[in-house]
Coordinates of C-alpha atoms in Angstrom, one line a residue:
M14 CA -18.6 -31.6 17.4
T15 CA -16.2 -32.2 14.6
S16 CA -12.5 -31.2 14.7
R17 CA -13.3 -28.5 12.2
S18 CA -15.7 -26.8 14.6
R19 CA -13.7 -27.1 17.8
H20 CA -12.7 -24.1 19.9
P21 CA -9.1 -23.4 20.9
G22 CA -8.2 -25.2 24.0
D23 CA -11.0 -27.8 23.7
E24 CA -8.9 -30.9 24.1
S25 CA -11.9 -33.2 24.4
A26 CA -12.7 -32.6 20.7
V27 CA -9.4 -33.7 19.2
T28 CA -5.9 -34.4 20.3
S29 CA -3.5 -31.7 19.1
A30 CA -0.7 -32.8 16.9
P31 CA 2.9 -31.7 17.3
A32 CA 3.9 -28.6 15.3
D33 CA 7.0 -27.9 13.2
S34 CA 8.6 -24.5 12.5
T35 CA 6.0 -23.5 9.9
G36 CA 3.1 -23.6 12.4
Q37 CA 1.6 -26.7 10.7
A38 CA 1.6 -30.1 12.3
V39 CA 4.3 -32.5 11.3
P40 CA 3.7 -34.9 8.4
G41 CA 1.8 -38.0 9.4
T42 CA -0.5 -36.4 11.9
A43 CA -4.2 -36.1 11.4
S44 CA -4.2 -32.3 11.1
A45 CA -1.3 -32.0 8.6
E46 CA -1.8 -34.9 6.2
P47 CA -2.9 -33.4 2.9
F48 CA -5.0 -36.4 2.1
R49 CA -6.8 -36.4 5.5
S50 CA -10.4 -37.6 5.5
E51 CA -11.8 -34.9 7.8
P52 CA -15.0 -33.1 6.8
G53 CA -14.2 -30.2 4.4
A54 CA -10.7 -31.5 3.4
R55 CA -9.9 -30.8 -0.3
P56 CA -6.9 -32.9 -1.3
R57 CA -7.9 -33.0 -5.0
A58 CA -8.4 -29.3 -5.2
L59 CA -5.0 -28.7 -3.5
L60 CA -3.3 -31.0 -5.9
L61 CA -5.0 -29.4 -8.8
S62 CA -4.0 -25.9 -7.7
A63 CA -0.3 -27.0 -7.3
G64 CA -0.5 -28.5 -10.8
L65 CA -1.9 -25.4 -12.3
V66 CA 0.8 -23.2 -10.6
S67 CA 3.5 -25.5 -12.0
A68 CA 2.0 -25.5 -15.5
G69 CA 1.8 -21.7 -15.3
A70 CA 5.4 -21.4 -14.1
V71 CA 6.6 -23.6 -17.1
A72 CA 4.6 -21.4 -19.4
L73 CA 6.1 -18.2 -18.0
A74 CA 9.6 -19.7 -18.4
V75 CA 8.9 -20.6 -22.0
G76 CA 7.6 -17.1 -22.7
A77 CA 10.7 -15.6 -21.2
L78 CA 12.9 -17.6 -23.7
L79 CA 10.9 -16.6 -26.8
P80 CA 10.6 -13.2 -28.4
A81 CA 7.8 -11.2 -26.8
V82 CA 7.8 -8.8 -29.8
R83 CA 8.1 -10.0 -33.4
G84 CA 11.4 -9.0 -34.8
G85 CA 12.6 -7.6 -31.5
S86 CA 15.0 -8.7 -28.8
P87 CA 15.6 -8.1 -25.1
G88 CA 18.1 -5.5 -23.9
F89 CA 20.2 -8.2 -22.2
A90 CA 20.4 -12.0 -21.7
A91 CA 17.6 -12.1 -19.2
G92 CA 16.4 -15.6 -20.0
P93 CA 18.1 -17.5 -17.1
L94 CA 17.0 -14.9 -14.6
L95 CA 13.4 -14.9 -15.8
V96 CA 13.3 -18.7 -15.8
V97 CA 14.5 -18.8 -12.1
L98 CA 11.9 -16.1 -11.1
A99 CA 9.2 -18.1 -12.9
L100 CA 10.0 -21.6 -11.6
A101 CA 10.9 -20.7 -8.0
P102 CA 7.3 -20.2 -6.8
A103 CA 6.2 -23.5 -8.3
V104 CA 9.1 -25.3 -6.6
A105 CA 8.0 -23.8 -3.3
V106 CA 4.4 -24.8 -3.8
V107 CA 5.3 -28.4 -4.7
Y108 CA 7.7 -28.7 -1.8
A109 CA 5.1 -27.5 0.7
L110 CA 2.6 -29.9 -0.8
V111 CA 4.8 -33.0 -0.6
T112 CA 6.0 -32.3 2.9
G113 CA 2.4 -32.2 4.2
R114 CA 1.7 -28.5 4.7
P115 CA -1.7 -27.8 3.1
G116 CA -2.0 -24.4 4.7
L117 CA 1.4 -23.3 3.5
T118 CA 0.6 -24.6 0.1
A119 CA -2.7 -22.8 -0.2
G120 CA -1.2 -19.6 1.1
L121 CA 1.6 -19.7 -1.5
V122 CA -0.8 -20.2 -4.3
L123 CA -3.1 -17.4 -3.1
G124 CA -0.2 -15.0 -2.7
L125 CA 0.8 -15.7 -6.3
T126 CA -2.7 -15.5 -7.6
A127 CA -3.5 -12.1 -6.0
L128 CA -0.7 -10.4 -8.0
A129 CA -1.3 -12.3 -11.3
P130 CA -3.9 -9.9 -12.7
G131 CA -1.5 -6.9 -12.4
R132 CA 1.4 -8.9 -13.9
L133 CA -0.9 -10.0 -16.8
L134 CA -1.7 -6.4 -17.6
L135 CA 2.0 -5.5 -17.6
D136 CA 2.6 -8.2 -20.2
L137 CA -0.5 -7.2 -22.3
Q138 CA 1.1 -3.7 -22.8
L139 CA 3.4 -5.5 -25.2
L140 CA 0.3 -6.5 -27.2
A141 CA -1.2 -3.0 -27.0
D142 CA 2.0 -1.2 -27.9
G143 CA 5.4 -2.7 -27.1
S144 CA 7.2 0.4 -28.1
L145 CA 5.8 2.1 -24.9
A146 CA 6.5 -0.7 -22.5
A147 CA 9.4 -0.3 -20.1
R148 CA 10.3 -4.0 -20.2
P149 CA 14.0 -4.3 -21.3
E150 CA 14.2 -7.9 -20.0
L151 CA 11.7 -8.8 -22.8
F152 CA 12.0 -6.1 -25.4
L153 CA 14.3 -3.1 -26.0
A154 CA 13.9 -1.3 -29.3
D155 CA 16.9 -0.2 -31.3
R156 CA 14.9 2.0 -33.8
L157 CA 11.7 3.9 -33.9
L158 CA 8.7 1.5 -34.1
A159 CA 5.0 2.1 -34.3
L160 CA 2.8 -0.6 -32.8
P161 CA 5.3 -3.5 -33.2
P162 CA 3.4 -6.9 -33.5
A163 CA 3.4 -9.3 -30.6
G164 CA 5.8 -12.2 -30.8
P165 CA 5.4 -15.9 -29.9
G166 CA 6.7 -15.4 -26.4
L167 CA 3.8 -13.2 -25.3
W168 CA 1.2 -15.9 -25.5
P169 CA 2.9 -18.3 -23.0
L170 CA 3.3 -15.4 -20.7
V171 CA -0.4 -14.6 -20.8
G172 CA -1.2 -18.3 -20.4
G173 CA 1.0 -18.6 -17.4
H174 CA -0.8 -15.8 -15.6
L175 CA -4.2 -17.2 -16.4
L176 CA -3.2 -20.6 -15.1
T177 CA -2.0 -19.0 -11.9
L178 CA -5.3 -17.2 -11.6
A179 CA -7.1 -20.5 -12.0
A180 CA -5.0 -22.2 -9.3
G181 CA -6.1 -19.7 -6.7
A182 CA -9.7 -20.6 -7.2
F183 CA -8.9 -24.2 -6.1
A184 CA -6.6 -23.2 -3.2
A185 CA -9.1 -20.8 -1.6
G186 CA -11.2 -23.7 0.0
T187 CA -8.1 -25.2 1.6
A188 CA -7.1 -21.9 3.0
R189 CA -10.5 -21.4 4.5
D190 CA -10.4 -24.9 6.0
E191 CA -7.0 -24.4 7.6
A192 CA -8.2 -21.1 9.1
E193 CA -11.2 -22.9 10.7
L194 CA -8.9 -25.6 12.1
A195 CA -6.6 -23.0 13.6
G196 CA -9.3 -21.3 15.7
E197 CA -9.1 -17.7 16.5
L198 CA -6.3 -15.3 15.6
D199 CA -3.5 -14.9 18.2
G200 CA -3.1 -11.3 19.1
R201 CA 0.6 -11.4 19.8
R202 CA 1.9 -12.0 16.2
R203 CA 3.9 -8.8 16.1
W204 CA 6.3 -9.8 13.4
R205 CA 3.3 -10.1 11.2
L206 CA 2.5 -6.5 11.7
L207 CA 5.6 -5.6 9.7
G208 CA 4.0 -7.2 6.6
P209 CA 1.5 -4.4 5.8
V210 CA 4.2 -1.8 6.1
L211 CA 6.3 -3.7 3.6
G212 CA 3.3 -4.1 1.4
V213 CA 2.7 -0.4 1.3
V214 CA 6.5 0.2 0.7
G215 CA 6.3 -2.2 -2.3
G216 CA 3.2 -0.5 -3.5
I217 CA 4.9 2.9 -3.5
G218 CA 7.8 1.4 -5.4
L219 CA 5.4 0.0 -8.1
L220 CA 4.0 3.6 -8.7
L221 CA 7.5 5.0 -9.3
A222 CA 9.5 4.7 -12.5
P223 CA 10.8 1.1 -12.8
L224 CA 14.2 2.3 -14.1
G225 CA 16.2 5.3 -15.2
S226 CA 16.7 5.7 -18.9
G227 CA 19.0 7.7 -21.2
N228 CA 17.9 5.7 -24.2
A229 CA 15.7 7.6 -26.7
Y230 CA 13.7 4.4 -27.5
L231 CA 12.8 3.6 -23.9
L232 CA 11.1 6.4 -21.9
A233 CA 11.0 5.4 -18.3
K234 CA 7.9 6.9 -16.7
N235 CA 6.1 6.4 -13.4
A236 CA 2.8 4.6 -13.3
F237 CA 0.7 7.7 -13.8
E238 CA 2.7 8.9 -16.8
G239 CA 3.0 5.6 -18.6
P240 CA 0.8 3.9 -21.2
T241 CA -2.7 3.0 -20.2
V242 CA -2.5 -0.8 -20.0
A243 CA 0.8 -0.7 -18.1
M244 CA -0.6 2.0 -15.8
A245 CA -3.6 -0.2 -15.0
G246 CA -1.2 -3.0 -14.2
Y247 CA 1.0 -1.0 -11.9
L248 CA -2.0 0.5 -10.1
L249 CA -3.6 -2.9 -9.6
L250 CA -0.3 -4.3 -8.3
A251 CA 0.2 -1.4 -5.9
A252 CA -3.3 -1.9 -4.5
L253 CA -3.2 -5.7 -4.3
L254 CA 0.3 -6.2 -2.8
P255 CA -0.6 -4.5 0.6
L256 CA -4.1 -6.0 0.5
T257 CA -2.7 -9.5 0.0
V258 CA -0.3 -9.1 2.9
L259 CA -3.1 -7.7 5.1
V260 CA -5.2 -10.8 4.3
A261 CA -2.3 -13.0 5.2
V262 CA -1.8 -11.2 8.5
S263 CA -5.4 -11.7 9.4
S264 CA -5.4 -15.5 8.8
P265 CA -5.6 -17.6 12.0
S266 CA -3.5 -20.3 10.3
A267 CA 0.2 -19.7 10.6
G268 CA 0.8 -21.8 7.5
V269 CA -1.6 -19.8 5.3
G270 CA -0.2 -16.5 6.6
K271 CA 3.4 -17.5 5.9
G272 CA 2.4 -18.9 2.5
G273 CA 0.7 -15.6 1.7
F274 CA 3.7 -13.6 2.7
A275 CA 6.0 -15.9 0.6
G276 CA 3.7 -16.0 -2.4
A277 CA 3.3 -12.2 -2.5
G278 CA 7.1 -11.7 -1.9
L279 CA 8.0 -14.1 -4.8
A280 CA 5.5 -12.3 -7.1
A281 CA 6.9 -8.9 -6.1
L282 CA 10.4 -10.1 -6.9
A283 CA 9.3 -11.3 -10.3
V284 CA 8.3 -7.6 -11.0
G285 CA 11.1 -5.8 -9.3
V286 CA 14.2 -7.8 -10.0
P287 CA 14.3 -7.6 -13.8
P288 CA 14.4 -3.8 -14.0
V289 CA 17.1 -3.7 -11.3
A290 CA 19.2 -6.2 -13.4
A291 CA 18.5 -4.1 -16.6
G292 CA 19.6 -1.0 -14.9
L293 CA 22.9 -2.6 -13.8
V294 CA 23.9 -4.2 -17.1
V295 CA 22.2 -2.3 -20.0
D296 CA 23.9 0.7 -21.5
R297 CA 22.1 4.0 -20.9
L298 CA 19.8 2.4 -18.3
S299 CA 20.1 2.9 -14.6
V300 CA 18.6 1.5 -11.4
A301 CA 15.7 3.5 -10.1
P302 CA 14.4 3.7 -6.5
G303 CA 11.0 2.2 -7.6
S304 CA 12.3 -1.2 -8.5
V305 CA 14.6 -1.2 -5.5
L306 CA 11.7 -0.7 -3.2
V307 CA 9.7 -3.5 -4.8
T308 CA 12.7 -5.8 -4.6
V309 CA 13.5 -5.0 -1.0
A310 CA 9.8 -5.4 0.0
G311 CA 9.6 -8.8 -1.8
L312 CA 12.8 -10.0 -0.1
A313 CA 11.6 -8.8 3.3
L314 CA 8.2 -10.5 2.9
L315 CA 9.9 -13.7 1.9
G316 CA 12.1 -13.4 5.0
L317 CA 9.1 -12.8 7.3
A318 CA 7.7 -16.2 6.1
F319 CA 10.5 -17.8 8.0
T320 CA 9.8 -16.0 11.3
R321 CA 7.7 -17.2 14.2
F322 CA 4.1 -16.3 13.6
D323 CA 2.6 -17.3 16.9
V324 CA 3.6 -18.4 20.4
E325 CA 2.4 -21.9 19.8
E326 CA 5.2 -22.5 17.3
A327 CA 7.7 -22.5 20.1
G328 CA 5.6 -24.9 22.2
E329 CA 4.3 -22.2 24.4
A330 CA 0.6 -22.1 25.4
A331 CA -1.3 -19.0 24.5
T332 CA -1.9 -18.4 28.2
G333 CA 1.5 -19.6 29.4
D334 CA 4.9 -18.0 29.6
L335 CA 5.3 -15.2 27.1
A336 CA 8.9 -14.4 27.8
G337 CA 9.9 -15.2 24.3
E338 CA 7.7 -12.3 23.1
A339 CA 10.3 -9.8 24.5
R340 CA 12.3 -10.4 21.3
L341 CA 9.5 -9.2 19.1
P342 CA 9.0 -5.5 18.1
G343 CA 7.5 -3.8 21.2
L344 CA 5.2 -0.8 21.7
F345 CA 8.2 1.6 22.1
W346 CA 9.5 0.7 18.6
W347 CA 6.2 1.0 17.0
R348 CA 5.7 4.5 18.6
L349 CA 9.1 5.4 17.5
A350 CA 8.3 4.3 13.9
T351 CA 5.0 6.2 13.9
G352 CA 6.4 9.4 15.2
G353 CA 9.5 9.2 13.1
L354 CA 7.7 8.5 9.8
A355 CA 5.2 11.2 10.5
L356 CA 8.0 13.7 11.1
L357 CA 9.8 12.6 7.9
A358 CA 6.5 13.0 6.0
A359 CA 6.1 16.5 7.4
A360 CA 9.7 17.4 6.5
A361 CA 9.2 16.2 3.0
A362 CA 6.0 18.2 2.7
V363 CA 7.8 21.3 3.9
A364 CA 10.4 20.7 1.2
G365 CA 7.7 20.2 -1.4
A366 CA 6.1 23.5 -0.4
L367 CA 9.3 25.6 -0.3
T368 CA 11.1 24.2 -3.4
P369 CA 10.2 25.0 -7.0
V370 CA 7.3 22.8 -8.3
L371 CA 8.1 23.8 -11.9
K372 CA 11.2 24.7 -13.9
A373 CA 11.2 26.4 -17.3
N374 CA 12.8 24.8 -20.3
G375 CA 13.7 28.3 -21.6
P376 CA 13.6 32.0 -20.6
T377 CA 10.1 31.8 -19.4
P378 CA 8.7 33.0 -16.0
V379 CA 7.9 30.1 -13.8
P380 CA 4.5 30.2 -12.2
E381 CA 4.0 29.1 -8.6
T382 CA 1.1 27.0 -7.3
P383 CA -0.8 28.5 -4.4
A384 CA -1.5 25.0 -3.2
R385 CA 2.1 24.9 -1.8
W386 CA 0.9 27.0 1.2
L387 CA -1.8 24.5 2.0
L388 CA 0.9 21.7 1.9
L389 CA 2.9 23.7 4.4
G390 CA -0.1 23.9 6.7
A391 CA -0.6 20.2 6.3
A392 CA 3.0 19.6 7.4
V393 CA 2.4 21.5 10.6
A394 CA -0.8 19.7 11.3
L395 CA 1.0 16.4 11.0
A396 CA 4.3 17.3 12.7
V397 CA 2.8 18.7 16.0
P398 CA 0.9 15.6 17.1
A399 CA 3.8 13.4 15.8
L400 CA 6.1 15.1 18.4
F401 CA 3.8 14.0 21.3
V402 CA 3.8 10.4 20.1
F403 CA 7.2 10.1 21.8
V404 CA 5.6 11.1 25.2
P405 CA 4.3 7.8 26.8
R406 CA 1.3 9.3 28.6
L407 CA 0.2 11.4 25.6
S408 CA 1.2 8.9 22.9
P409 CA -2.2 7.1 22.6
F410 CA -4.0 10.3 21.9
A411 CA -1.3 11.8 19.7
R412 CA -1.0 8.5 17.7
G413 CA -4.8 8.6 17.0
V414 CA -4.5 12.2 15.7
V415 CA -1.6 11.2 13.4
A416 CA -3.7 8.4 12.0
A417 CA -6.1 11.2 10.8
T418 CA -3.9 14.2 9.9
W419 CA -1.9 12.3 7.3
A420 CA -4.9 12.8 5.1
G421 CA -4.1 16.6 5.2
V422 CA -0.9 15.8 3.2
V423 CA -3.0 13.9 0.7
L424 CA -5.5 16.8 0.4
A425 CA -2.8 19.4 -0.1
G426 CA -0.3 17.2 -2.1
A427 CA -2.9 16.3 -4.7
G428 CA -3.4 20.0 -5.3
V429 CA 0.3 20.6 -5.8
L430 CA 0.7 17.7 -8.1
S431 CA -2.4 18.7 -10.1
A432 CA -1.0 22.1 -10.7
A433 CA 2.3 20.7 -11.9
L434 CA 0.6 18.1 -14.2
S435 CA -1.7 20.7 -15.8
V436 CA 1.3 22.9 -16.8
T437 CA 3.8 20.2 -17.9
E438 CA 1.4 18.2 -20.1
D439 CA 2.9 19.8 -23.3
K440 CA 6.4 20.4 -22.1
A441 CA 9.3 20.5 -24.6
V442 CA 11.8 17.6 -24.7
D443 CA 15.6 18.1 -24.7
P444 CA 17.3 15.5 -27.0
A445 CA 20.5 15.9 -25.0
L446 CA 18.8 14.1 -22.1
F447 CA 18.8 10.9 -24.3
G448 CA 22.4 11.1 -25.6
V449 CA 21.3 11.1 -29.3
D450 CA 20.6 13.7 -32.0
L451 CA 16.9 13.3 -32.9
P452 CA 14.6 15.8 -34.5
L453 CA 12.8 16.6 -31.3
P454 CA 11.4 20.0 -30.2
S455 CA 14.0 22.5 -29.1
P456 CA 14.3 23.1 -25.3
D457 CA 14.2 26.8 -26.0
K458 CA 10.5 26.5 -26.8
V459 CA 8.1 27.6 -24.1
G460 CA 7.5 24.7 -21.8
Y461 CA 7.9 23.5 -18.2
S462 CA 9.1 20.4 -16.5
A463 CA 8.6 19.1 -13.0
G464 CA 10.8 20.7 -10.4
P465 CA 12.1 19.2 -7.1
G466 CA 8.9 20.3 -5.3
V467 CA 7.0 17.6 -7.2
T468 CA 9.5 14.9 -6.1
W469 CA 9.3 16.0 -2.5
T470 CA 5.5 16.2 -2.6
F471 CA 5.4 12.6 -3.9
V472 CA 7.8 11.5 -1.2
A473 CA 5.6 13.2 1.4
L474 CA 2.5 11.4 0.2
A475 CA 4.3 8.1 0.4
L476 CA 5.7 8.7 3.8
A477 CA 2.4 9.9 5.1
A478 CA 0.7 6.7 4.0
V479 CA 3.3 4.6 5.7
A480 CA 3.1 6.7 8.8
A481 CA -0.7 6.2 8.9
L482 CA -0.3 2.4 8.6
A483 CA 2.3 2.5 11.4
A484 CA -0.1 4.5 13.5
V485 CA -2.9 1.9 13.0
I486 CA -0.5 -1.0 13.8
T487 CA 0.7 0.9 16.9
G488 CA -2.9 1.1 18.1
V489 CA -3.2 -2.7 17.7
V490 CA 0.0 -3.2 19.8
E491 CA -1.3 -0.8 22.4
R492 CA -4.4 -2.8 22.9
D493 CA -2.3 -5.9 23.1
V494 CA 0.2 -4.8 25.7
T495 CA -2.0 -2.5 27.9
D496 CA -3.5 -4.3 30.9
D497 CA -6.1 -3.3 33.5
A498 CA -3.4 -2.1 35.9
A499 CA -2.1 0.5 33.5
M500 CA -5.2 2.4 32.4
D501 CA -4.0 5.8 33.4
T502 CA -4.0 6.8 29.7
G503 CA -7.7 6.2 29.4
L504 CA -7.3 3.1 27.3
D505 CA -9.8 1.1 29.3
G506 CA -12.0 -1.6 27.9
S507 CA -15.2 0.6 27.7
R508 CA -16.4 2.2 24.5
A509 CA -17.3 5.8 23.8
N510 CA -20.6 6.9 25.2
G511 CA -23.5 6.3 22.8
T512 CA -24.6 9.9 22.9
V513 CA -21.8 10.8 20.5
L514 CA -23.7 9.1 17.7
S515 CA -25.9 12.0 16.8
P516 CA -23.1 14.7 16.6
V517 CA -20.9 12.2 14.7
V518 CA -23.6 11.6 12.1
A519 CA -24.2 15.4 11.8
A520 CA -20.4 15.9 11.4
A521 CA -20.3 13.3 8.6
V522 CA -23.1 14.9 6.7
L523 CA -21.4 18.3 7.0
A524 CA -18.0 16.8 6.0
I525 CA -19.4 15.3 2.8
A526 CA -20.9 18.7 1.8
A527 CA -17.6 20.5 2.9
F528 CA -15.4 18.4 0.6
G529 CA -17.9 18.5 -2.3
T530 CA -18.4 22.3 -2.4
P531 CA -15.9 25.1 -3.0
V532 CA -14.1 26.7 0.0
F533 CA -13.6 29.9 -1.9
I534 CA -14.8 31.5 -5.2
A535 CA -12.8 33.8 -7.4
P536 CA -13.2 35.3 -10.9
G537 CA -11.8 32.9 -13.5
Y538 CA -11.1 30.2 -11.0
T539 CA -12.8 26.8 -11.2
A540 CA -12.5 24.8 -8.0
P541 CA -11.9 21.0 -8.2
G542 CA -14.9 19.1 -7.0
L543 CA -16.4 15.7 -6.3
W544 CA -19.6 16.0 -8.3
S545 CA -18.4 18.2 -11.1
D546 CA -15.0 19.5 -12.5
F547 CA -13.4 16.3 -11.2
G548 CA -9.6 16.5 -11.8
A549 CA -6.4 15.3 -10.3
A550 CA -6.8 17.5 -7.2
S551 CA -10.2 15.9 -6.7
W552 CA -8.5 12.7 -5.7
G553 CA -7.1 14.5 -2.7
L554 CA -10.6 15.6 -1.8
L555 CA -11.9 12.1 -2.2
G556 CA -9.0 10.6 -0.2
A557 CA -9.3 13.1 2.7
L558 CA -13.1 12.6 2.8
A559 CA -12.7 8.8 2.9
V560 CA -10.3 9.1 5.9
V561 CA -12.6 11.4 7.8
L562 CA -15.7 9.2 7.2
G563 CA -13.8 6.2 8.2
L564 CA -12.8 7.8 11.5
Y565 CA -16.4 8.7 12.2
A566 CA -17.4 5.1 11.5
L567 CA -14.9 3.8 14.1
V568 CA -15.8 6.3 16.8
V569 CA -18.8 4.5 18.3
R570 CA -16.8 1.3 18.5
S571 CA -13.6 2.8 20.0
R572 CA -12.5 3.4 23.5
P573 CA -13.0 7.0 24.8
I574 CA -9.5 8.3 24.3
A575 CA -9.2 6.7 20.9
A576 CA -12.6 8.2 19.9
A577 CA -11.6 11.6 21.1
A578 CA -8.3 11.4 19.2
A579 CA -10.0 10.3 16.0
L580 CA -12.5 13.2 16.3
A581 CA -9.8 15.7 17.0
G582 CA -7.8 14.4 14.0
A583 CA -10.9 14.7 11.8
A584 CA -11.4 18.2 13.1
L585 CA -7.9 19.1 12.1
V586 CA -8.4 17.8 8.6
L587 CA -11.6 19.7 8.2
G588 CA -9.9 22.8 9.6
L589 CA -7.2 22.4 6.9
R590 CA -9.9 22.2 4.3
A591 CA -11.3 25.5 5.6
A592 CA -7.8 27.0 5.7
E593 CA -7.8 26.9 1.9
L594 CA -9.5 30.2 2.0
P595 CA -6.7 32.2 3.6
L596 CA -3.8 30.0 2.4
V597 CA -4.8 29.4 -1.2
G598 CA -7.6 31.8 -1.9
S599 CA -5.5 34.8 -0.9
E600 CA -3.4 34.2 -4.1
Y601 CA -6.4 34.9 -6.3
E602 CA -7.7 38.4 -6.8
G603 CA -11.3 38.9 -5.7
A604 CA -11.5 35.6 -3.8
S605 CA -14.3 35.3 -1.2
A606 CA -15.5 32.5 1.1
G607 CA -17.6 29.8 -0.5
I608 CA -20.2 27.6 1.2
G609 CA -17.6 24.9 1.6
F610 CA -15.7 27.1 4.1
W611 CA -18.6 27.4 6.5
L612 CA -19.5 23.7 6.1
A613 CA -15.9 22.7 6.9
L614 CA -15.8 25.0 10.0
G615 CA -19.1 23.6 11.2
A616 CA -18.0 20.0 10.7
A617 CA -14.8 20.7 12.6
V618 CA -16.7 22.3 15.5
V619 CA -19.2 19.5 15.7
S620 CA -16.3 16.9 15.7
L621 CA -14.6 18.6 18.6
V622 CA -17.8 18.7 20.6
A623 CA -18.4 15.0 19.9
G624 CA -14.8 14.3 21.1
V625 CA -15.4 16.2 24.4
M626 CA -18.7 14.2 24.8
A627 CA -16.9 10.9 24.3
V628 CA -14.5 11.5 27.1
A629 CA -17.0 13.2 29.4
G630 CA -19.5 10.5 29.0
S631 CA -17.0 7.8 29.8
R632 CA -16.0 9.5 33.0
R633 CA -19.7 9.9 34.1
S634 CA -20.3 6.2 33.4
G635 CA -17.2 5.2 35.3

């Protein structure tokens, strides 16, 4: 048996080497030496990846010093800041390499590589149409421009991102080797569990406007309102940041995990810091919450890379004294975070439902969206189980319900935002908002702009997503800290009875049909759908359906109480779907129940029956 195939604790296979604070063995030992001759070692690939990252960093620094748009200039002297942000990751990679930490090196490279495609798209917006790019650190127009040509600085920026992408291909093998050497993942790395939360927070920040603007030549918009190429970049970054952190969390190698955190954090800082600096120093620009969230998430991820990732780092055996674990976030704090975030999300949803979604730009009646009542119902469905998360005996069940009912906020919130977007697409613009006198349409013309209800709804969606992630992490910690002597909550080691498979499959089929067909029909009303009439509100349907189907998929592999909680939560989401008939349909004259109403009710009932069967079956088998 080679050292690469050994099992944890098998001391006959290889003698373990002393570890340093990074979780890697100290330089000079067989397991840490980057030029080791063990089977599967990739010293040349690691050197090549570090070289590519360094070359890419130099290219990014050069691009930051040259004009990105021909004939244009940045809004402030951002060159030194951009050079530091470009070179810092390369310095970290080279330092990790020369100090004999292959896992840390590979993790850093992969963390940088994962976010490179999104950053590349943000820079390519300058090629597509620089006048629409909110990048004052590279270009800030001082006059009206139509499709300004790209400058010499853009091409080194593009080359730098491509070199970083190539580096990841060579580092992946080393990361896989380090994971195999490390053995199986330690279940007590609770500091790591903060990483996905930070990734989601940073992803939310990437979807918000990067800065505030009172400059007529720089219209700061969120990811969904911005130009196409930049929108694709922000959406890709928002998806890949939490995914990258999640992959780092799951790596058995402490070095690879820490490197992934640090690489993702440094890449996030390169995106978030420049808009913050621009908002502080450029006239008529201001700091926006979006870039602040990205910057804070990047700094926190970088800080987590310096924390203990596993008990072995402190010289403790995995089966030995775990007293040091008392300093790590415990189950109480994760339950507090889950319940608190869910209640905050519910409160924001209530604010989104009760405050105006639209405001008129003139003496025009403001229409109200009927979807606001569904959002209010979703807030109640989320808040009630969130209150019981704080009760220790009921917390496991309530936490599982919260992990499902957050999808109700997604379902209802998408409807509210869809109604606002459909009305405000052709809104009038007030020149006074930009501090200049331009021949823009008069604000007295008929038109609407987003009201505070849109902001609160967006906040509710973001908080609900973070609460769901916290609920999942709390479940991981529950399984970690619950032992056989404390099974009075039903969290025993058995799984749900296999008889629940049939009703779960039936519920899944009904759920797909329920979300794909109208809950109510009314004269002149076209319901958003999944198969036809796909619109902004359809994303809420798709998201809620994905959550429900995911819960069904996990039921047969879950413990009885967890299975029952998941099924109860799915039933609540389906019940909320059916509640569209009285809550939304009542606002339309002549509305009547559609086939989706009966399908949603049927799926909810079958889900509840399956939940009862899961608990009853486990008691009979016990």
